Every structure is written in C-alpha cells, then in structure tokens.
Short mmCIF file of C-alpha atoms and ligand atoms in Angstrom, two decimals:
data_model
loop_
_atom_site.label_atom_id
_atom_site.label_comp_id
_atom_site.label_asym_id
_atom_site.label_seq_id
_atom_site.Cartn_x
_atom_site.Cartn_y
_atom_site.Cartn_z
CA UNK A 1 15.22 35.51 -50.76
CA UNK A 2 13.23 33.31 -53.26
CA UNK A 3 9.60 33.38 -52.64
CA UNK A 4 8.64 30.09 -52.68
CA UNK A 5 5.26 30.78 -51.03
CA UNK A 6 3.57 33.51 -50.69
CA UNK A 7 0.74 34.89 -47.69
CA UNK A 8 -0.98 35.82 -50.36
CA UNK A 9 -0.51 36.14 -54.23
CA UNK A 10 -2.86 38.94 -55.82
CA UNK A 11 -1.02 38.77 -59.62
CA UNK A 12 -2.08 34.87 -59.75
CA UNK A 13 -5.67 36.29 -58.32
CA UNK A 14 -6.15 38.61 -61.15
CA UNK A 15 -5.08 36.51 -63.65
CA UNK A 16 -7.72 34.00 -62.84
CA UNK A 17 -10.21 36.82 -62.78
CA UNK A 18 -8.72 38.81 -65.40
CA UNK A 19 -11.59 38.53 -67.53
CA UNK A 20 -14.60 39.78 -65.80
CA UNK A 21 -12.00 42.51 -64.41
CA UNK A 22 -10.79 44.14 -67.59
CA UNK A 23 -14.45 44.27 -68.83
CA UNK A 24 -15.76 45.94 -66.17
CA UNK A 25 -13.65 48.48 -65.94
CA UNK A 26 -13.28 49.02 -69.75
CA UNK A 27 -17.36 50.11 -69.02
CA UNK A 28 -16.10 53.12 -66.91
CA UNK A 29 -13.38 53.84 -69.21
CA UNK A 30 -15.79 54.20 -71.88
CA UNK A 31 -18.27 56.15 -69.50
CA UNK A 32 -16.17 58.23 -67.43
CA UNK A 33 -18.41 59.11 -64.61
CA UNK A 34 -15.44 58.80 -62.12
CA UNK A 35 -17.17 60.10 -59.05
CA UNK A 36 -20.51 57.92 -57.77
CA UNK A 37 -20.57 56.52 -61.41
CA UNK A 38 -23.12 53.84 -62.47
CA UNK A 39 -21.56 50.52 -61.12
CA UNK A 40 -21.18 52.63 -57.48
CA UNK A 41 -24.96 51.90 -56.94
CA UNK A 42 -25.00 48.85 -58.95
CA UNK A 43 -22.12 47.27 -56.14
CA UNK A 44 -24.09 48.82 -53.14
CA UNK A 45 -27.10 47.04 -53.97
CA UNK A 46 -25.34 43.64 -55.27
CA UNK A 47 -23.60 43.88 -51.83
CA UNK A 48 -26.75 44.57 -50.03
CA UNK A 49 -27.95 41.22 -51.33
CA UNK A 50 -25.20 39.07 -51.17
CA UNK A 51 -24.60 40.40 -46.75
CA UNK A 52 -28.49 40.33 -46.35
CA UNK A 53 -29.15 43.77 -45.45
CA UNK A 54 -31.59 46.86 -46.96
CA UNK A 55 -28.55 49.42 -47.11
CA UNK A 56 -25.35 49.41 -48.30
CA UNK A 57 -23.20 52.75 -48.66
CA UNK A 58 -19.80 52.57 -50.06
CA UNK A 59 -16.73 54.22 -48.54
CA UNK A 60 -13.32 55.57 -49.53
CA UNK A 61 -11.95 52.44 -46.63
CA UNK A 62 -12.91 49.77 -44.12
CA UNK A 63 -11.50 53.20 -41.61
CA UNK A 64 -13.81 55.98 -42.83
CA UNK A 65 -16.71 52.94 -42.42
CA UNK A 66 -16.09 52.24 -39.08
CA UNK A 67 -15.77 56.16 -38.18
CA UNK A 68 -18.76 56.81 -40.52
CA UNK A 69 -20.85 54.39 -38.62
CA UNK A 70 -19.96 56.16 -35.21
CA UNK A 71 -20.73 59.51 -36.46
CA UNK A 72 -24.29 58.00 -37.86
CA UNK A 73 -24.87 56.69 -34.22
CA UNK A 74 -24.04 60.00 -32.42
CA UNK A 75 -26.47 62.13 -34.68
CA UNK A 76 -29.09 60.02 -35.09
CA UNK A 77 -28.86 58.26 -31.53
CA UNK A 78 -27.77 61.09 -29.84
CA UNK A 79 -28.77 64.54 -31.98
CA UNK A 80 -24.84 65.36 -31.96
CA UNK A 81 -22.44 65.70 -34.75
CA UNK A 82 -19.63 64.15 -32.57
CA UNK A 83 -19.66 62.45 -29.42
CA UNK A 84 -17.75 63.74 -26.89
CA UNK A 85 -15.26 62.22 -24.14
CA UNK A 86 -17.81 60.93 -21.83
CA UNK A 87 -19.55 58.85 -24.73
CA UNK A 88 -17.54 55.38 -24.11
CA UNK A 89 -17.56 52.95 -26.75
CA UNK A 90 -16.44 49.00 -25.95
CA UNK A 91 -14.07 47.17 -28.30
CA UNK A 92 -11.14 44.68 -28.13
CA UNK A 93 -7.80 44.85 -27.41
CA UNK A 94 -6.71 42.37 -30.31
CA UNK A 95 -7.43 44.25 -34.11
CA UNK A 96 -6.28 46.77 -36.25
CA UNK A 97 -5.20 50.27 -35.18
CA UNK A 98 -8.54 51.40 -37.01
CA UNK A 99 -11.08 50.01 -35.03
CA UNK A 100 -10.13 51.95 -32.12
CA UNK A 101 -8.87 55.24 -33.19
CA UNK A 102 -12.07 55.65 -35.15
CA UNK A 103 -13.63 56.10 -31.75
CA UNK A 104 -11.69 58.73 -30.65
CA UNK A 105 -12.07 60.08 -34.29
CA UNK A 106 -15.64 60.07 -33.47
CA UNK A 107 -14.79 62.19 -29.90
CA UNK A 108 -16.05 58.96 -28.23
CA UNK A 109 -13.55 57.26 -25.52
CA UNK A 110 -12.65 53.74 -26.38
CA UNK A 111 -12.69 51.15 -23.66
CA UNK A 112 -10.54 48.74 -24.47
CA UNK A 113 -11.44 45.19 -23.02
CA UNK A 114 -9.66 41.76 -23.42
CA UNK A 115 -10.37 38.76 -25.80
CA UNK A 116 -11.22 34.99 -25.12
CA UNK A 117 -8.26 32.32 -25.53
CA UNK A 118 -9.71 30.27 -27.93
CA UNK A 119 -12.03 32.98 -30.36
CA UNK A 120 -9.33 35.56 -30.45
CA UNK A 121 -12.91 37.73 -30.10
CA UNK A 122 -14.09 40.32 -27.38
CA UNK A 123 -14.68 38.43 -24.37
CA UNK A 124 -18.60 38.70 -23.62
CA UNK A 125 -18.18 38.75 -19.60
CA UNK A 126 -15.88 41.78 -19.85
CA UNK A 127 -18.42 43.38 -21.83
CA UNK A 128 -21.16 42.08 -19.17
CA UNK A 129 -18.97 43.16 -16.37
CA UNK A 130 -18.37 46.37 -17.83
CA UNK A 131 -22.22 47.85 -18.69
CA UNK A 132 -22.96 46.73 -15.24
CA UNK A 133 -20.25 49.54 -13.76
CA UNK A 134 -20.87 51.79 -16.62
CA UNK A 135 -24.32 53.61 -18.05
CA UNK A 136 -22.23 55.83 -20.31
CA UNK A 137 -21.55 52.89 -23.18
CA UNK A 138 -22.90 54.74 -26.92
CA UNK A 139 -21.68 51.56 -28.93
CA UNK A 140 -19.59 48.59 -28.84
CA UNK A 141 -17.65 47.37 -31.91
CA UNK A 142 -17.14 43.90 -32.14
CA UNK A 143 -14.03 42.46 -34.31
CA UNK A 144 -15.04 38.83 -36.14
CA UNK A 145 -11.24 38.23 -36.49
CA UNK A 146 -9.40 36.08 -38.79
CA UNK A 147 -12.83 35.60 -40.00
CA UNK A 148 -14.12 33.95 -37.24
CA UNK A 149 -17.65 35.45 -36.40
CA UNK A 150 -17.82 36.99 -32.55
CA UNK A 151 -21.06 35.93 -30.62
CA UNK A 152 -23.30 38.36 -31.60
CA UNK A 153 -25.84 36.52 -29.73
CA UNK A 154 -24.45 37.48 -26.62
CA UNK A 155 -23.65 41.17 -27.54
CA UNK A 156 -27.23 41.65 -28.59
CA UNK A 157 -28.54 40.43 -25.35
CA UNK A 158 -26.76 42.59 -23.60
CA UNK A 159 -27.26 45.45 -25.84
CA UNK A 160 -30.98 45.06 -25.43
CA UNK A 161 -33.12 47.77 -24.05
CA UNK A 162 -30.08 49.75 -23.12
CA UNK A 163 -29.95 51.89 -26.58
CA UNK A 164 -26.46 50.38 -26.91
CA UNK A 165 -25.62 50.13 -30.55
CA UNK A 166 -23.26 47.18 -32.06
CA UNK A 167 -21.19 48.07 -35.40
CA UNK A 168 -19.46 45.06 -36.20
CA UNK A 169 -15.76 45.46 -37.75
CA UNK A 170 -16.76 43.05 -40.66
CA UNK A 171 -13.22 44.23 -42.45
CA UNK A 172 -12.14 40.23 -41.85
CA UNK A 173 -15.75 39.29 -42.08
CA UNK A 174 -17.04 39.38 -45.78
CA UNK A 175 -18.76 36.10 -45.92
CA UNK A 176 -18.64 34.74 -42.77
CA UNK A 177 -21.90 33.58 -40.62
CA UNK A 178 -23.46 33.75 -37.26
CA UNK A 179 -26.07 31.13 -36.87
CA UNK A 180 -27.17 31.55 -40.67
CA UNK A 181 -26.66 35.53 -40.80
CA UNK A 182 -24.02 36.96 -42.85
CA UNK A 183 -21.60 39.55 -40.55
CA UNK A 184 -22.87 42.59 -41.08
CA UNK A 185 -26.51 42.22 -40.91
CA UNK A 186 -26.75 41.25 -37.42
CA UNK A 187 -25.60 44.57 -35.52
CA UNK A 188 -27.17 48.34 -36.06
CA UNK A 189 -24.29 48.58 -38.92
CA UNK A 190 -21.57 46.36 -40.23
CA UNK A 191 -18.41 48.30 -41.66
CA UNK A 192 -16.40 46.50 -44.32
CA UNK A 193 -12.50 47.09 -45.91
CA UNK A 194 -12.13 46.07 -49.36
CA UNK A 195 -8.59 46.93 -48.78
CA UNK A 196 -6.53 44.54 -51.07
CA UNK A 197 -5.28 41.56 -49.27
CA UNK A 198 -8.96 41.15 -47.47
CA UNK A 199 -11.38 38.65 -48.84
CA UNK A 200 -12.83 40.79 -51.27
CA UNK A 201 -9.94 43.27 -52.38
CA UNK A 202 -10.06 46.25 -54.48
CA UNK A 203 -7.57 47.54 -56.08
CA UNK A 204 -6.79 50.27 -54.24
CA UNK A 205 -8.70 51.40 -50.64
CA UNK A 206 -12.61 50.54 -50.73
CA UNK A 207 -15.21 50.11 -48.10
CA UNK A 208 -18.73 50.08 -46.84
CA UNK A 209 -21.59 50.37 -44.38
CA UNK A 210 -24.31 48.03 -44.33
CA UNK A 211 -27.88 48.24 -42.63
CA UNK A 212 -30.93 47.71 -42.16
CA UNK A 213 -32.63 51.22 -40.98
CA UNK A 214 -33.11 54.16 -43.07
CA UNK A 215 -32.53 56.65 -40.37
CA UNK A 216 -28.70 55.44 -40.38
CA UNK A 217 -28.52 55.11 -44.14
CA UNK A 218 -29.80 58.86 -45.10
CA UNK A 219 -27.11 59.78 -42.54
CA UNK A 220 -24.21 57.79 -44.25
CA UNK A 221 -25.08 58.94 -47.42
CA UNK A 222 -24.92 61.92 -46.27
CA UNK A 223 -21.46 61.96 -44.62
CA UNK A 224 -19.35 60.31 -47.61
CA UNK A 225 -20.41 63.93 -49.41
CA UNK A 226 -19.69 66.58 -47.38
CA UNK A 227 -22.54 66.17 -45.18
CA UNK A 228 -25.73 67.42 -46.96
CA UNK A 229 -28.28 65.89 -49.63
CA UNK A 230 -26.94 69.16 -51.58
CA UNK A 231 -23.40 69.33 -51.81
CA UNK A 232 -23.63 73.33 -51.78
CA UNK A 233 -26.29 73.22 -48.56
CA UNK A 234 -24.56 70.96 -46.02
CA UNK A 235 -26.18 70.28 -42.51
CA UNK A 236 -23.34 67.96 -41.36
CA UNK A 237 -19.96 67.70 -40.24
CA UNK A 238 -18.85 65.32 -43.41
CA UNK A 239 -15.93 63.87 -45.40
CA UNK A 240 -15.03 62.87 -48.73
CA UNK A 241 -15.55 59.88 -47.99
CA UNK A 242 -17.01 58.57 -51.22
CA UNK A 243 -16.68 54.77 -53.42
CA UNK A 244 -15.09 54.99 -56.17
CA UNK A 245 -16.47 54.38 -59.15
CA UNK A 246 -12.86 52.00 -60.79
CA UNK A 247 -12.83 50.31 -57.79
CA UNK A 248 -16.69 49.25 -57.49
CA UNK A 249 -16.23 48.09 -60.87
CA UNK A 250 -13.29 45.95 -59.53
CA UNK A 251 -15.81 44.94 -56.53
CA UNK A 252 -18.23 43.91 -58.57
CA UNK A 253 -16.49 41.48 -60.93
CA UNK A 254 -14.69 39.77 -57.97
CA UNK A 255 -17.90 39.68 -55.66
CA UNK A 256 -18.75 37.03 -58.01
CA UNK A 257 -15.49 35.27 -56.88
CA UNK A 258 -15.85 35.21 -53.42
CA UNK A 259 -17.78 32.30 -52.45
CA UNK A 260 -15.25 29.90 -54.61
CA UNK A 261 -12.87 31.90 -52.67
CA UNK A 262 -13.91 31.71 -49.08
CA UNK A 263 -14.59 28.24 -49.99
CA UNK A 264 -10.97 27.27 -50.72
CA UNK A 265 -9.76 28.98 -47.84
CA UNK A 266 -11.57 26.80 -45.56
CA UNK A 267 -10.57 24.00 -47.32
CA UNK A 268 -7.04 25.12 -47.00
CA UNK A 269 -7.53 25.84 -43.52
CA UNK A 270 -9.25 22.29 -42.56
CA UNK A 271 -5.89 20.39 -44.55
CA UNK A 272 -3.34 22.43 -42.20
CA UNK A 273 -5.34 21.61 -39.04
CA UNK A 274 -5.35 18.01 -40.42
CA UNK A 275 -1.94 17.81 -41.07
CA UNK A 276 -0.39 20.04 -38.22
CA UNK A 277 -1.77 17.51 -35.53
CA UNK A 278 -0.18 16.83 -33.04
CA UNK A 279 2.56 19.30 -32.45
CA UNK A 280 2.81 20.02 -28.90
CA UNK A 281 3.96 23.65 -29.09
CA UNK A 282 1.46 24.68 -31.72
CA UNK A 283 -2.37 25.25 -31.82
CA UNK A 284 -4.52 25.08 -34.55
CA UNK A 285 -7.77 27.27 -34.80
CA UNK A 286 -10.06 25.27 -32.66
CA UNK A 287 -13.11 26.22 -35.08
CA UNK A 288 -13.63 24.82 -38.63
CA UNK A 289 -17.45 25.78 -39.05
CA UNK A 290 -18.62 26.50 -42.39
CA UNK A 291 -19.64 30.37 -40.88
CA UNK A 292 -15.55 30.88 -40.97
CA UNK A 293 -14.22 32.44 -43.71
CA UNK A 294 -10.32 32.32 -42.68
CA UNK A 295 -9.23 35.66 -43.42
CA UNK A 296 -6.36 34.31 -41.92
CA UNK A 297 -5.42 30.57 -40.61
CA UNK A 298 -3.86 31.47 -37.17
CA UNK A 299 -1.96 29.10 -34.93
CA UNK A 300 -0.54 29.86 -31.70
CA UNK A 301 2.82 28.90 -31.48
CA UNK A 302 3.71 28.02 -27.75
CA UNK A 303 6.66 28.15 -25.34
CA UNK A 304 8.50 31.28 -27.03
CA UNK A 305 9.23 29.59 -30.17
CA UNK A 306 6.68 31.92 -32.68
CA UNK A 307 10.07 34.19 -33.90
CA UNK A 308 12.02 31.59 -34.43
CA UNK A 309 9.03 29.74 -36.55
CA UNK A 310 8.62 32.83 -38.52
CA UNK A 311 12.41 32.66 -39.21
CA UNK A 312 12.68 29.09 -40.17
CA UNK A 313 9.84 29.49 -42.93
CA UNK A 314 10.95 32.83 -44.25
CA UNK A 315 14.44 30.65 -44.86
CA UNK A 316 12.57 28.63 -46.78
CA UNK A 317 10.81 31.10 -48.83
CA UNK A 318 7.55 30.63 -46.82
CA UNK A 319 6.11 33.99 -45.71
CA UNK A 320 4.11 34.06 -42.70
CA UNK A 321 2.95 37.32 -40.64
CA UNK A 322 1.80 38.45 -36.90
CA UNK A 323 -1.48 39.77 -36.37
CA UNK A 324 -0.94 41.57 -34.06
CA UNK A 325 2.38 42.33 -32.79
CA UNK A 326 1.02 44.75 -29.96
CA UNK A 327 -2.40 44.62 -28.48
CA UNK A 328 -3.95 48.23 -28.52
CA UNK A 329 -3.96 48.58 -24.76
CA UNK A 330 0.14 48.84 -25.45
CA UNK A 331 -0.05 51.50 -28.12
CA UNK A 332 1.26 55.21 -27.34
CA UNK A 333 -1.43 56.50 -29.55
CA UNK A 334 -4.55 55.54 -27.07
CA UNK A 335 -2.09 56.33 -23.78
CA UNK A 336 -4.36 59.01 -21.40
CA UNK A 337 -7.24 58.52 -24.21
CA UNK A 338 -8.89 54.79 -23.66
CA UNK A 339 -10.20 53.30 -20.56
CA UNK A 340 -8.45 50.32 -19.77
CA UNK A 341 -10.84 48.70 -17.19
CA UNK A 342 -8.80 45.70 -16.82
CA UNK A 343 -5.56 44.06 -18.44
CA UNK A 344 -5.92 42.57 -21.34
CA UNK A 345 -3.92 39.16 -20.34
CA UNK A 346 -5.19 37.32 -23.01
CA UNK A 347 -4.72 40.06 -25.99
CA UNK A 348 -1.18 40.75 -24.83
CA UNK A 349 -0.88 36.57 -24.74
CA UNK A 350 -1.86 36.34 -27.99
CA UNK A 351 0.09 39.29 -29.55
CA UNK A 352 3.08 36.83 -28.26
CA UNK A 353 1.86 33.51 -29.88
CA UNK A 354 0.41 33.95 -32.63
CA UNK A 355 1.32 33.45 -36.62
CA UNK A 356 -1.00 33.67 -39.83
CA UNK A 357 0.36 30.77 -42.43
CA UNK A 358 -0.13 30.91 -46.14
CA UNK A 359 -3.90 31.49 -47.16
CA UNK A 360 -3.58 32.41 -50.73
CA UNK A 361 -7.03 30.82 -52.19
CA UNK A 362 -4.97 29.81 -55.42
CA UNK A 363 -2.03 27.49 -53.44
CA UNK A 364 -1.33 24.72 -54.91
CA UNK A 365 -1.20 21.13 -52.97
CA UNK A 366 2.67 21.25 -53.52
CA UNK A 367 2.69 24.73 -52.04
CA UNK A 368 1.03 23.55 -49.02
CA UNK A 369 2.52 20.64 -48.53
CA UNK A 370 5.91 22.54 -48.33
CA UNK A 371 4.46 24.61 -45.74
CA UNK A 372 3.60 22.05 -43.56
CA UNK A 373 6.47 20.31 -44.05
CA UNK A 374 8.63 23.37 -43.29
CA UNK A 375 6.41 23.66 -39.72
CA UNK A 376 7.26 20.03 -38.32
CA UNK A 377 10.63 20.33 -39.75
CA UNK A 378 11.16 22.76 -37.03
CA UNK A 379 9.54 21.01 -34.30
CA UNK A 380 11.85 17.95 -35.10
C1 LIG B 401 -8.36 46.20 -42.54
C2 LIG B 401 -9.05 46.48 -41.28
C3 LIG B 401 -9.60 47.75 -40.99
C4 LIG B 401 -9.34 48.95 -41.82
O1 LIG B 401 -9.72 48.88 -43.15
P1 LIG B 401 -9.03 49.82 -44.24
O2 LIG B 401 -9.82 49.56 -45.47
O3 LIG B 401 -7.60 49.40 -44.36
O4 LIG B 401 -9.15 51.23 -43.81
C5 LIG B 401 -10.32 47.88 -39.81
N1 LIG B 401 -10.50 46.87 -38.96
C6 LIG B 401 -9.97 45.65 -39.19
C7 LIG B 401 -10.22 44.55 -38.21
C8 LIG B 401 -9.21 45.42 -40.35
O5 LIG B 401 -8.69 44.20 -40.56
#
C-alpha cells in the first residue's frame, strides 16, 4: 500500500532537527559516560524549567514513571515500600494499559471509573461519588488525553485535606496547560513518556517524574538506582530504572523543538475542525484552547461507520489509528484485580467511535487537504 500520509513521520522529523541532534550526541560519543552522564542532569533541570516544577528525575519510560511515582507515594505517604490490596487508587477507564497496571505494580488496587463524553477525561462526579463511599483512596491518576488537560481544578478540590495524592499521566501532556500551569506541575507528581511517537520523542524509551517536594524527589532518585543513595547500601525496594544518557542528549536538542511543534499541531488540528464541519456522523474535538497540545486530533465517528472510515483512508494511503480499541474495564489482565464501581458507558462508547487522523507536525497543506478530502469523500 503506498503511504501517501502518514500518522506520523519521525525520518522527516529528524531531518529537520538533524542538526542540533547529531551534535549532541557526538558530545557523549566523545565523553562516554553512558550511565547518568552529563546531559542526564543537564535535561532534568532544562525540563524542570520548561514544565514549571523544582524536580525533575528521568526514567527508563513514561511506565516505570508512573509506577515510580506510586512507589514514592506509598513510602513517603504511607512508610511502606509497596502498597498493598486495600490501598485503592482512582483512574480512567479510557488510556494506555500502563496507567493502570502500574497500580497493581505498585500492590495498590485500581478503581477503574468512567470518562466524560466530550473531554475523553476522568469524569469528576465519579471520582466525587466514589471518595464519598470509599476512605481507602492512596492516589488518583488523572490521564490529560490526546493532550487535552483533565480538570485538575476539580481533582484538587476533592483531593484536599483527605491526604489523597494526584499523579497526573502527562505521557500525552508535554506542553499542554491548565489555567496557565503546564501538566505536570499541578498534581503531587506528573509522570511523562518520551516514548517516540509522543510530543517529545526519544529515540528509544525515555521518561520522567516531575515535582515540586523534596521528600518525593530524594525518593525517586532513589528508586531509578536500586533503591539507596549508595548503590552498594540500598534501603529500598528499587529498579533500574535510570535516563539514559544518548537519549537525554536526544531530549535535549528536540526540547528546543517542541513549542514550534505543539504549535503546528494545533494549527493542524483547528484547519480539520474547520474543514470537517458539518458532517453529521462525525465529531470534531469540541476544544481548540491554546492549553491543548493535540497529541492526537480525535473525532468520533458516529452510527457504526468508524471501521469502515479507517478502511476507506488506509485505501487511500491515509493512516489513521484507534485509541483505544478496548477500555481497561474490558481487559483480562485487571479481571478479579480492579474495582469496577460502575460501568464505564462512556469509555466503552468511545473505544467504539473514535479515530486519531494525521498529526504529523511537518504535513504539508497538500497532505491535509487529501485527508480531508478522503473523510467527506466517504460521507458522500
Ligand atoms: C505512552 C503512555 C504511557 C506509557 O509510556 P511508555 O514510555 O511507553 O512506557 C502511559 N500512559 C499514557 C497515557 C501513554 O500514552
């Protein structure tokens, strides 16, 4: 099948960036200090100033951030290495795998509550309804999906006074706002993927942790090594869980892309909302604020015709993809492990509806023109 556009095109991303790349990582070919090298620190502190935060501690993946950030909360919050099965912890039915079975990583029991129609994000009376019936809620992990900030106002309200914790799943979330605040610096910790197709993309599996208080920090930097401040003297359960040092390099050569880069996405994202009006059978994101960084551009696709979409573009070379294809109240892996307080109509809704379009920064107007032209085509 002839590609004719791509969900996303990393070659054309590196060449425009091949520059800055290639010199940074000459440095730690010159220096070889693979392992918590030089630009390791350098990254965690440009990173801590770009999201707004005092802390930053890279990760080995978006995964071992989220689970790192658990295990910070249960021995700092809760003087225990792990949590155990009556520690709950709230998230949403509608994300990745990860930020769920990172919980029970932790020994925690996700509860696994449903998402609003039009934010794709946690819906805030479930999670009102649910610490009224529960006391035993550790943490709750919000999702800003697609991109799309969740309402952190809300969750920290609630949160208040009940030594509830929020880590926010920033994985789709490097850039975006929440009244002003970068992701990540609003919650107790913020846990960020640098995997390669998200918004700032390594070149290989990268993450982080960012906060504000030292007690969590000294923790996490802990954890990533073992689990001691001496590697041969450990007090901790911990992981190798480290940054490397190649692909902070990479991080820190593209984190001087990614405003230009968030910025084009929205601009993509505002001309297929303008130009996919009025197609009765499809939705457009409701929410074009500049606090969205459009991780992905997500329509709905009504009436049982979101396959058959997906089939007409990839016939025309235009790859599209499903985020996600089963909500995580469906998946055999959290069966007899999560609390499922109620269904999760809307997740399981959405899983059915929705499709991610081209997003690829560096598309050119012809590119998305045949895109959109390739959607109404079918409706007609
Ligand atoms: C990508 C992603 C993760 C996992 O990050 P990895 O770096 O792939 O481990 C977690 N949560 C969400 C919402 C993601 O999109």
């Amino acid at each position: 099948m002839e590609c004719n556009v791509p969900i996303l095109d990393l070659q054309r991303e590196y060449d425009y960036m091949k520059e800055a790349i290639d010199a940074r990582l000459a440095t730690v070919l010159d220096h070889q200090k693979w392992i918590l090298g030089p630009e390791v620190a350098e990254f965690e502190q440009s990173f801590s100033k770009f999201i707004g935060v005092e802390h930053t501690v890279g990760t080995s993946s978006g995964t071992e951030a989220l689970l790192l950030a658990l295990r910070a909360c249960s021995i700092v919050d809760h003087g225990k290495q792990l949590f155990d099965s009556s520690d709950e912890v709230l998230t949403t039915a509608f994300s990745f795998t990860a930020t769920a079975d990172t919980i029970l990583r932790a020994g925690a029991t996700p509860v696994i509550l449903d998402i609003e129609e039009e934010s794709f994000n946690l819906d805030i009376e479930k999670v009102a309804a649910y610490l009224k019936r529960s006391a035993k809620v550790r943490a709750i992990i919000p999702v800003h999906l697609y991109g799309r900030s969740a309402d952190l106002t809300a969750l920290k309200q609630l949160c208040e006074s009940k030594n509830i914790i929020i880590i926010e799943d920033a994985a789709q979330a490097c850039g975006s706002e929440w009244h002003g605040k970068l992701c990540g610096s609003i919650g107790n910790m913020g846990a960020f993927s640098f995997f390669p197709s998200k918004n700032l993309g390594a070149f290989g599996d990268a993450g982080a942790v960012t906060c504000n208080e030292q007690k969590y920090a000294e923790i996490l930097r802990m954890l990533i090594k073992h689990g001691g401040k001496d590697k041969y003297n450990v007090e901790h359960i911990g992981y190798n869980a480290r940054l490397d040092t190649l692909q902070a390099a990479v991080l820190l050569a593209k984190l001087n892309f990614l405003h230009e880069f968030n910025t084009k996405r929205r601009n993509i994202a505002a001309f297929y909302t303008r130009a996919l009006e009025g197609i009765a059978d499809l939705a457009c994101p409701a929410h074009l604020s500049p606090g969205h960084i459009f991780h992905q551009y997500t329509v709905r696709v009504k009436n049982g015709h979101r396959d058959k979409l997906k089939e007409h573009l990839q016939n025309a070379g235009i790859f599209s993809m499903v985020y996600y294809p089963v909500p995580l109240d469906h998946m055999l892996v959290f069966k007899g492990k999560a609390i499922v307080p109620w269904e999760c109509e809307e997740a399981k809704k959405a899983s059915e509806e929705v499709l991610s379009l081209p997003i690829e920064p560096l598309l050119t107007e012809e590119e998305l023109e045949l895109v959109v032209r390739s959607v109404r085509q079918y409706f007609e």
